XYZ file of C-alpha atoms in Angstrom:
553
model
C 94.661 183.385 -49.802
C 92.205 181.653 -52.056
C 90.405 178.814 -50.273
C 91.698 175.292 -50.672
C 89.783 172.391 -49.280
C 87.476 169.550 -50.202
C 88.807 167.409 -52.996
C 86.223 165.196 -54.746
C 86.690 162.454 -57.347
C 85.168 163.128 -60.770
C 82.660 160.364 -60.087
C 81.621 162.233 -56.944
C 81.163 165.453 -58.924
C 78.823 163.628 -61.291
C 76.987 162.076 -58.347
C 76.546 165.494 -56.720
C 75.178 166.952 -59.944
C 72.681 164.125 -60.503
C 70.106 165.271 -57.895
C 70.079 168.669 -59.619
C 69.297 167.063 -62.965
C 72.740 167.459 -64.553
C 73.801 164.740 -66.965
C 77.393 163.461 -67.142
C 77.880 165.199 -70.472
C 76.682 168.502 -69.012
C 79.228 168.258 -66.185
C 82.024 167.550 -68.647
C 80.951 170.468 -70.842
C 80.909 172.761 -67.813
C 84.525 171.846 -67.105
C 85.362 172.522 -70.754
C 83.892 176.018 -70.511
C 86.110 176.820 -67.529
C 89.088 175.471 -69.484
C 88.227 177.814 -72.374
C 88.339 180.704 -69.904
C 91.763 179.685 -68.659
C 90.287 179.163 -65.203
C 90.753 175.389 -65.107
C 92.789 172.462 -66.363
C 91.516 168.951 -66.986
C 93.404 165.695 -66.970
C 92.107 162.878 -69.153
C 92.699 159.159 -69.016
C 93.037 159.040 -72.801
C 94.246 161.374 -75.521
C 90.803 162.342 -76.763
C 87.657 162.782 -74.735
C 85.168 160.081 -75.608
C 81.429 159.875 -75.079
C 81.908 158.520 -71.569
C 82.565 161.275 -69.029
C 84.751 158.849 -67.043
C 87.443 159.787 -69.567
C 88.050 162.743 -67.240
C 90.530 161.799 -64.537
C 90.388 165.099 -62.684
C 89.688 168.797 -63.134
C 91.527 171.627 -61.457
C 90.192 175.175 -61.056
C 92.979 177.764 -61.093
C 92.275 181.205 -59.601
C 94.818 183.952 -60.160
C 97.307 184.774 -57.428
C 95.993 186.933 -54.618
C 97.596 190.031 -53.120
C 99.879 187.985 -50.901
C 101.187 186.016 -53.863
C 99.637 182.816 -52.561
C 97.984 180.520 -55.048
C 94.872 178.515 -54.280
C 94.066 175.515 -56.436
C 90.886 173.479 -56.224
C 91.514 170.010 -57.659
C 89.089 167.175 -58.241
C 90.808 163.812 -58.591
C 89.665 160.319 -59.489
C 89.894 157.310 -57.195
C 92.030 155.322 -59.596
C 95.364 153.934 -58.469
C 98.519 156.018 -58.621
C 99.990 153.743 -61.286
C 97.114 154.669 -63.618
C 97.267 158.380 -62.917
C 98.324 160.552 -65.799
C 101.384 162.642 -65.032
C 102.561 165.299 -67.444
C 106.258 165.218 -68.289
C 106.734 168.942 -67.810
C 105.440 168.959 -64.224
C 108.248 169.430 -61.688
C 109.020 166.399 -59.586
C 107.767 167.072 -56.058
C 107.251 164.435 -53.363
C 103.665 163.469 -52.650
C 102.829 162.905 -49.012
C 100.329 160.082 -48.751
C 98.551 158.535 -45.798
C 97.449 154.880 -45.994
C 93.760 153.978 -46.084
C 92.017 154.053 -42.723
C 89.722 151.358 -41.442
C 86.082 151.496 -42.454
C 86.840 153.396 -45.655
C 84.179 153.719 -48.282
C 86.450 153.860 -51.304
C 86.861 157.581 -52.004
C 90.263 159.262 -52.304
C 90.233 162.805 -50.981
C 93.309 164.861 -51.822
C 94.114 168.039 -49.978
C 96.999 170.520 -50.403
C 98.889 171.057 -47.187
C 99.500 174.680 -46.140
C 102.810 176.178 -47.227
C 103.867 176.509 -43.573
C 103.230 172.803 -42.885
C 105.609 171.250 -40.355
C 105.711 167.450 -40.551
C 107.470 167.155 -37.190
C 104.426 168.775 -35.516
C 101.945 166.370 -37.088
C 101.789 164.186 -33.961
C 100.302 167.163 -32.093
C 97.461 167.545 -34.608
C 94.793 166.057 -32.242
C 95.824 168.572 -29.567
C 95.645 171.423 -32.074
C 92.201 170.230 -33.167
C 90.870 170.201 -29.591
C 92.029 173.798 -29.070
C 90.605 174.883 -32.430
C 87.254 173.154 -31.766
C 86.980 174.822 -28.358
C 87.491 178.245 -29.917
C 84.888 177.534 -32.622
C 82.356 176.490 -29.972
C 82.994 179.712 -28.055
C 82.554 181.747 -31.236
C 79.241 180.062 -32.025
C 78.093 180.790 -28.459
C 79.117 184.439 -28.770
C 81.959 184.091 -26.273
C 85.239 185.613 -27.410
C 88.177 187.324 -25.748
C 89.578 188.771 -28.965
C 92.609 186.460 -28.886
C 93.381 183.809 -31.468
C 93.818 180.158 -30.649
C 97.392 179.238 -29.737
C 98.099 176.724 -32.505
C 100.405 176.875 -35.549
C 99.127 178.823 -38.539
C 99.287 175.764 -40.796
C 96.997 173.800 -38.433
C 94.432 176.615 -38.253
C 94.478 176.866 -42.053
C 94.090 173.100 -42.363
C 91.034 172.979 -40.074
C 89.468 175.992 -41.760
C 89.515 174.590 -45.295
C 85.859 173.503 -45.254
C 86.363 169.768 -44.715
C 83.968 168.324 -42.087
C 86.692 167.495 -39.564
C 85.962 165.166 -36.652
C 88.075 163.972 -33.737
C 88.332 160.493 -35.255
C 89.344 161.893 -38.634
C 92.128 163.955 -37.069
C 93.450 160.906 -35.202
C 93.575 158.933 -38.462
C 95.393 161.803 -40.141
C 98.810 160.830 -38.845
C 101.811 158.946 -40.248
C 102.629 160.238 -43.725
C 104.925 158.541 -46.174
C 106.573 160.001 -49.225
C 105.748 158.819 -52.724
C 107.326 160.336 -55.840
C 105.074 158.722 -58.463
C 102.604 161.606 -58.712
C 102.972 165.334 -58.324
C 100.779 168.403 -58.323
C 101.598 171.868 -59.592
C 99.659 175.098 -59.692
C 100.255 178.537 -61.163
C 102.277 179.439 -58.098
C 104.568 176.425 -58.514
C 104.658 172.900 -57.052
C 102.904 172.208 -53.784
C 102.568 169.227 -51.471
C 99.433 167.118 -51.450
C 98.225 164.766 -48.756
C 96.182 161.938 -50.250
C 94.106 159.769 -47.954
C 91.195 157.367 -48.045
C 87.869 158.844 -46.942
C 86.548 157.608 -43.609
C 82.883 157.213 -42.588
C 83.203 160.344 -40.463
C 83.696 162.358 -43.647
C 80.422 161.317 -45.247
C 77.907 164.078 -45.961
C 74.735 164.506 -47.941
C 75.157 165.652 -51.559
C 73.508 168.965 -50.712
C 75.864 169.665 -47.804
C 78.964 168.845 -49.853
C 77.663 170.899 -52.782
C 77.248 173.891 -50.472
C 80.820 173.544 -49.210
C 82.201 173.338 -52.739
C 79.937 176.208 -53.806
C 81.197 178.467 -51.032
C 84.791 177.789 -52.045
C 84.167 178.513 -55.691
C 82.226 181.700 -55.045
C 84.556 183.072 -52.370
C 87.743 182.105 -54.146
C 87.929 180.733 -57.643
C 85.063 182.591 -59.288
C 85.795 185.898 -57.586
C 89.436 185.869 -58.584
C 88.810 184.369 -62.022
C 86.380 187.205 -62.691
C 89.303 189.402 -63.754
C 90.582 186.924 -66.351
C 90.605 188.529 -69.792
C 91.901 185.578 -71.784
C 90.090 182.625 -73.274
C 86.832 184.409 -74.049
C 85.264 183.558 -77.388
C 85.188 186.201 -80.081
C 81.422 186.499 -79.701
C 81.732 187.642 -76.086
C 80.631 191.237 -75.626
C 79.255 193.539 -72.991
C 75.595 192.989 -72.265
C 73.361 190.274 -73.602
C 71.601 190.137 -76.985
C 68.111 191.602 -76.947
C 66.563 188.500 -78.473
C 68.179 186.316 -75.815
C 66.777 188.470 -73.018
C 63.295 187.740 -74.327
C 63.664 184.023 -74.883
C 65.810 183.175 -71.866
C 68.917 181.058 -72.204
C 69.426 180.576 -75.920
C 72.235 179.088 -77.960
C 74.181 182.353 -77.712
C 74.855 181.489 -74.081
C 77.314 178.840 -75.242
C 79.116 181.048 -77.742
C 79.621 183.734 -75.090
C 81.436 181.197 -72.893
C 80.630 183.077 -69.700
C 81.407 181.680 -66.289
C 78.464 179.971 -64.557
C 76.025 182.654 -63.423
C 72.932 182.875 -61.273
C 69.986 183.679 -63.550
C 72.070 186.276 -65.426
C 72.247 188.559 -62.396
C 75.979 187.892 -62.077
C 78.085 187.719 -65.221
C 81.693 187.714 -66.383
C 82.913 189.204 -69.635
C 85.439 191.774 -70.763
C 83.296 194.724 -69.697
C 81.833 193.470 -66.422
C 83.017 194.147 -62.896
C 84.473 191.483 -60.618
C 82.014 189.052 -59.098
C 82.812 190.453 -55.664
C 81.618 193.904 -56.759
C 78.579 192.476 -58.526
C 77.662 190.423 -55.455
C 77.896 193.554 -53.302
C 75.573 195.385 -55.717
C 73.199 192.417 -55.660
C 73.231 192.544 -51.855
C 72.111 196.185 -52.011
C 69.423 195.330 -54.566
C 68.059 192.516 -52.411
C 67.803 194.781 -49.363
C 66.165 197.594 -51.333
C 68.970 200.169 -51.215
C 68.120 203.121 -53.442
C 69.799 202.497 -56.774
C 71.306 205.983 -57.074
C 73.097 205.591 -53.713
C 74.933 202.354 -54.526
C 77.906 203.973 -56.383
C 78.554 206.041 -53.254
C 78.481 202.950 -51.020
C 80.543 200.466 -53.054
C 83.994 201.178 -54.375
C 84.410 200.774 -58.151
C 80.631 200.379 -58.614
C 79.817 202.598 -61.570
C 76.308 203.718 -62.432
C 76.135 201.471 -65.504
C 77.213 198.409 -63.507
C 74.589 199.133 -60.862
C 71.884 199.580 -63.501
C 72.835 196.256 -65.088
C 72.690 194.217 -61.867
C 69.532 195.941 -60.629
C 67.857 195.418 -64.003
C 68.693 191.712 -64.166
C 67.676 191.304 -60.517
C 64.244 192.854 -61.053
C 63.684 190.747 -64.152
C 64.521 187.595 -62.188
C 62.200 188.632 -59.343
C 59.347 189.296 -61.747
C 59.825 185.931 -63.466
C 59.800 184.117 -60.126
C 56.883 186.017 -58.568
C 54.596 185.851 -61.604
C 55.109 182.109 -61.870
C 54.775 181.316 -58.163
C 51.694 183.424 -57.437
C 49.517 181.349 -59.767
C 49.648 178.451 -57.300
C 46.969 178.279 -54.618
C 43.530 179.828 -54.189
C 41.672 182.019 -51.710
C 39.207 180.031 -49.622
C 39.231 176.988 -47.367
C 37.597 174.706 -49.925
C 34.903 173.722 -47.434
C 31.270 173.331 -48.473
C 29.014 176.375 -48.611
C 26.987 175.065 -45.655
C 30.032 174.785 -43.383
C 30.005 177.045 -40.316
C 33.737 176.880 -39.705
C 36.155 179.825 -40.021
C 36.417 181.325 -43.473
C 39.423 182.556 -45.418
C 39.191 186.367 -45.333
C 40.762 188.199 -48.254
C 40.589 191.617 -49.882
C 40.397 192.453 -53.573
C 40.896 195.860 -55.168
C 42.374 197.525 -58.253
C 44.732 200.486 -58.661
C 46.150 202.581 -61.528
C 49.899 203.179 -61.733
C 50.350 205.071 -65.004
C 48.534 206.552 -67.949
C 49.849 207.445 -71.380
C 48.394 208.778 -74.604
C 47.692 205.959 -77.043
C 46.455 208.436 -79.677
C 44.999 211.921 -79.863
C 41.724 210.600 -78.468
C 42.623 207.479 -76.464
C 44.386 207.128 -73.121
C 46.040 203.859 -72.100
C 45.994 203.054 -68.380
C 48.368 200.655 -66.621
C 46.207 199.095 -63.940
C 46.641 196.157 -61.566
C 44.134 194.023 -59.689
C 45.302 192.767 -56.304
C 44.160 190.084 -53.866
C 45.528 189.573 -50.359
C 44.645 187.295 -47.474
C 44.361 189.193 -44.226
C 47.335 188.625 -41.943
C 49.381 186.873 -44.645
C 51.772 189.129 -46.624
C 52.991 186.174 -48.701
C 49.498 185.712 -50.166
C 49.574 188.980 -52.155
C 48.492 188.287 -55.742
C 48.774 190.835 -58.574
C 47.378 190.724 -62.074
C 47.726 193.411 -64.721
C 44.546 194.302 -66.574
C 44.396 193.556 -70.273
C 45.402 196.561 -72.383
C 42.145 196.433 -74.350
C 40.108 196.599 -71.144
C 42.092 199.504 -69.692
C 41.813 202.025 -72.533
C 39.511 205.045 -72.342
C 38.532 207.953 -74.600
C 39.389 211.519 -73.693
C 36.544 213.837 -72.829
C 35.982 217.079 -74.759
C 37.548 218.914 -71.826
C 40.704 216.823 -72.240
C 40.350 214.726 -69.088
C 39.804 210.986 -68.863
C 39.102 208.298 -66.285
C 40.193 204.657 -66.215
C 37.470 202.295 -67.440
C 35.698 200.442 -64.612
C 36.619 196.884 -63.763
C 34.097 194.630 -65.524
C 32.095 191.713 -64.193
C 33.503 189.431 -66.901
C 37.056 190.190 -65.760
C 36.167 189.483 -62.142
C 34.413 186.198 -62.970
C 37.469 185.050 -64.905
C 39.694 185.926 -61.930
C 37.309 184.258 -59.460
C 37.264 181.069 -61.498
C 41.044 180.815 -61.199
C 41.729 182.134 -57.692
C 38.614 181.905 -55.467
C 37.095 178.744 -54.034
C 34.439 177.940 -51.441
C 34.856 178.827 -47.781
C 36.037 182.382 -48.544
C 35.064 185.751 -47.076
C 35.528 188.445 -49.719
C 36.093 192.132 -48.867
C 35.785 194.694 -51.693
C 34.812 198.283 -52.383
C 31.502 199.242 -53.961
C 32.466 198.510 -57.599
C 29.655 196.847 -59.544
C 32.019 194.184 -60.888
C 32.170 192.519 -57.457
C 28.379 192.347 -57.030
C 28.360 188.667 -57.960
C 27.228 185.845 -55.709
C 29.870 183.126 -55.847
C 29.014 179.675 -54.440
C 30.296 179.250 -50.888
C 31.657 182.831 -50.703
C 30.498 185.531 -48.277
C 30.646 189.096 -49.658
C 31.329 192.315 -47.788
C 31.755 195.758 -49.337
C 32.343 199.368 -48.346
C 31.432 202.442 -50.391
C 34.422 204.761 -50.633
C 32.366 207.440 -52.392
C 30.370 207.878 -49.194
C 33.568 208.036 -47.115
C 32.856 204.559 -45.842
C 36.085 202.679 -45.286
C 35.162 200.119 -42.658
C 32.070 198.689 -41.003
C 31.036 195.493 -39.172
C 31.209 192.524 -41.514
C 28.583 190.003 -42.515
C 30.269 187.377 -40.344
C 30.221 188.167 -36.589
C 33.604 189.344 -35.349
C 34.805 190.589 -38.761
C 35.151 194.053 -40.284
C 34.523 194.945 -43.903
C 37.065 197.066 -45.772
C 40.156 196.993 -47.971
C 42.571 198.954 -45.780
C 45.340 196.355 -45.917
C 45.428 196.280 -49.706
C 44.917 200.056 -49.974
C 47.961 200.596 -47.774
C 50.121 198.343 -49.919
C 49.123 200.186 -53.107
C 50.735 203.288 -51.599
C 54.031 201.470 -50.970
C 54.013 199.981 -54.474
C 53.415 203.345 -56.149
C 56.218 204.887 -54.109
C 58.562 202.171 -55.429
C 57.660 203.195 -58.989
C 58.475 206.898 -58.590
C 60.793 207.991 -61.391
C 60.176 204.944 -63.575
C 59.657 205.841 -67.234
C 55.924 205.742 -67.960
C 56.602 204.625 -71.526
C 58.591 201.568 -70.403
C 55.740 199.329 -69.324
C 58.020 196.315 -68.777
C 60.265 198.342 -66.456
C 57.221 199.468 -64.485
C 56.022 195.884 -64.189
C 59.430 194.841 -62.840
C 59.240 197.483 -60.103
C 55.676 196.523 -59.169
C 56.513 192.833 -58.807
C 59.706 193.650 -56.894
C 57.529 195.536 -54.394
C 55.270 192.472 -54.291
C 58.263 190.223 -53.500
C 59.344 192.580 -50.699
C 55.873 192.299 -49.187
C 56.095 188.520 -49.443
C 59.409 188.540 -47.537
C 58.401 191.288 -45.116
C 59.927 189.659 -42.014
C 62.602 187.555 -43.730
C 66.311 188.023 -44.403
C 66.300 189.492 -47.914
C 69.767 188.154 -48.774
C 68.838 184.574 -47.937
C 65.540 184.963 -49.789
C 67.483 186.325 -52.762
C 69.633 183.191 -52.879
C 66.610 180.921 -52.548
C 64.808 182.788 -55.332
C 67.712 182.586 -57.768
C 68.445 178.954 -56.947
C 64.858 177.770 -57.342
C 64.358 179.856 -60.473
C 67.491 178.361 -62.044
C 66.374 174.849 -61.101
C 62.895 175.383 -62.538
C 64.315 176.739 -65.777
C 66.649 173.766 -66.021
C 63.767 171.345 -65.492
C 61.918 172.997 -68.364
C 64.983 172.594 -70.581
C 65.250 168.929 -69.700
C 61.590 168.449 -70.624
C 61.684 170.369 -73.892
C 65.199 169.690 -75.200
C 66.338 166.424 -73.608
C 68.821 165.892 -70.790
C 71.953 165.934 -72.964
C 71.454 169.406 -74.457
C 71.733 171.677 -71.420
C 73.862 174.740 -72.210
C 77.364 174.000 -70.856
C 77.847 177.568 -69.628
C 75.029 176.903 -67.125
C 75.945 173.356 -66.211
C 77.683 174.396 -62.983
C 75.509 177.364 -61.988
C 73.794 175.370 -59.238
C 76.887 175.825 -57.077
C 76.546 179.615 -57.198
C 72.892 179.441 -56.193
C 73.643 176.941 -53.412
C 76.245 179.311 -51.999
C 73.879 182.278 -52.138
C 71.159 180.368 -50.317
C 73.507 178.958 -47.668
C 75.830 181.896 -47.002
C 74.379 185.004 -45.309
């Protein structure tokens, strides 16, 4: 059954979106996009939507029926009085069960559909059911389980498991219900009962916590099931994304495609795409580094083209994030050159990944320069050499060698990434034979089979073994990548860099954090360059997907 749970007023939805930078108009446009897809309905306080987003009374997301024929409806209602609520004439008349406001309320109406198996005569036992349910949850969290379910009615277990932050006080207040026939609710599966109550202080939560709860519901229920909807798409919708839009990011075409909110284009919904559940499973494999060719054998209905699409978008997102983030910070403690304190030890080296014929006489090399702080995988910094500096001429015998790293290139890199209080370890390349202020130099000569030796600072060893070892892993990750597709090669290199950054971390959680922060950064840039009222509506709710990814293992 699709999840049903936390009901929030439209004003609360706007308030939740505000910390993420979403304007009221962007929230309203996001709801409109879901309406265009047939995945939602909106109720307005007036016939035409005006400039003020308060014209929205409530919005209801409608997933398709699940295998059991049960319908889950996520509704967001306003806190206006029942007399002002808009009720459509064609909605069947069904009693509304309402509970009076509890003491200490903070003025927020939270509506919640009661399970289909709800028994009103058992409502007085709800506190007892909650105690039994809480005890079982505590045992589960402690790893204690006997394999038996808690002995409470199914409707009570479903009620407590809907995502609302239940407390003992809240359950005690959730008691005497009275019938009211002024307002009704109806979903695709027919009319259903709704319990409307005033929010109590025990139900308060931070915007981030509530956003994560709502996000989990949408991802696990509404978005997954709505992924198979084939109606409501604009005529411009098509498989894949326009080539010009891939280069420029989120362009105006994003609106005309009317796709469901996505996480940095890794997940998408159109006529040709797989369900979000399948795409999320593929993304899980991509985050954990499962070999791409094995994924169709591991995931049902995951075709090779679908896997290539998700893996390609994932690597592009990783590259965008890594390249931007690695520019922050420098190597060195920043202390004065006369300081005798501990220094920041780092290694610097370069490596070639590919070569290709630029002409009959010239060979183009794809070469990277790397820097890494010893003992800190997350400090790995990569920079691709300029194409003009990495081109060589073929010898009469037909062979060629990559051009040496120049002193000018190293000085430019040092100006941006090296500060005082550093201990630099390199090989014997002439480019590194530069005395930088406040930097101690150590080098080893690989040509003389010298790979390590005592360093210039007592207790240290010169050498670049750590970085040399990582080059081997990175090149292995690029096996089979087309040498002519330099962008594809770059994506694989930076994906290997990200895996080294997150060496000891949970890759799935890091994946969610990466996509969420990347989406937020891109949104901030849009707000700066285009103004806060021009955010693409198809992205205006994507923060909930990213919040769910980062909060749900």
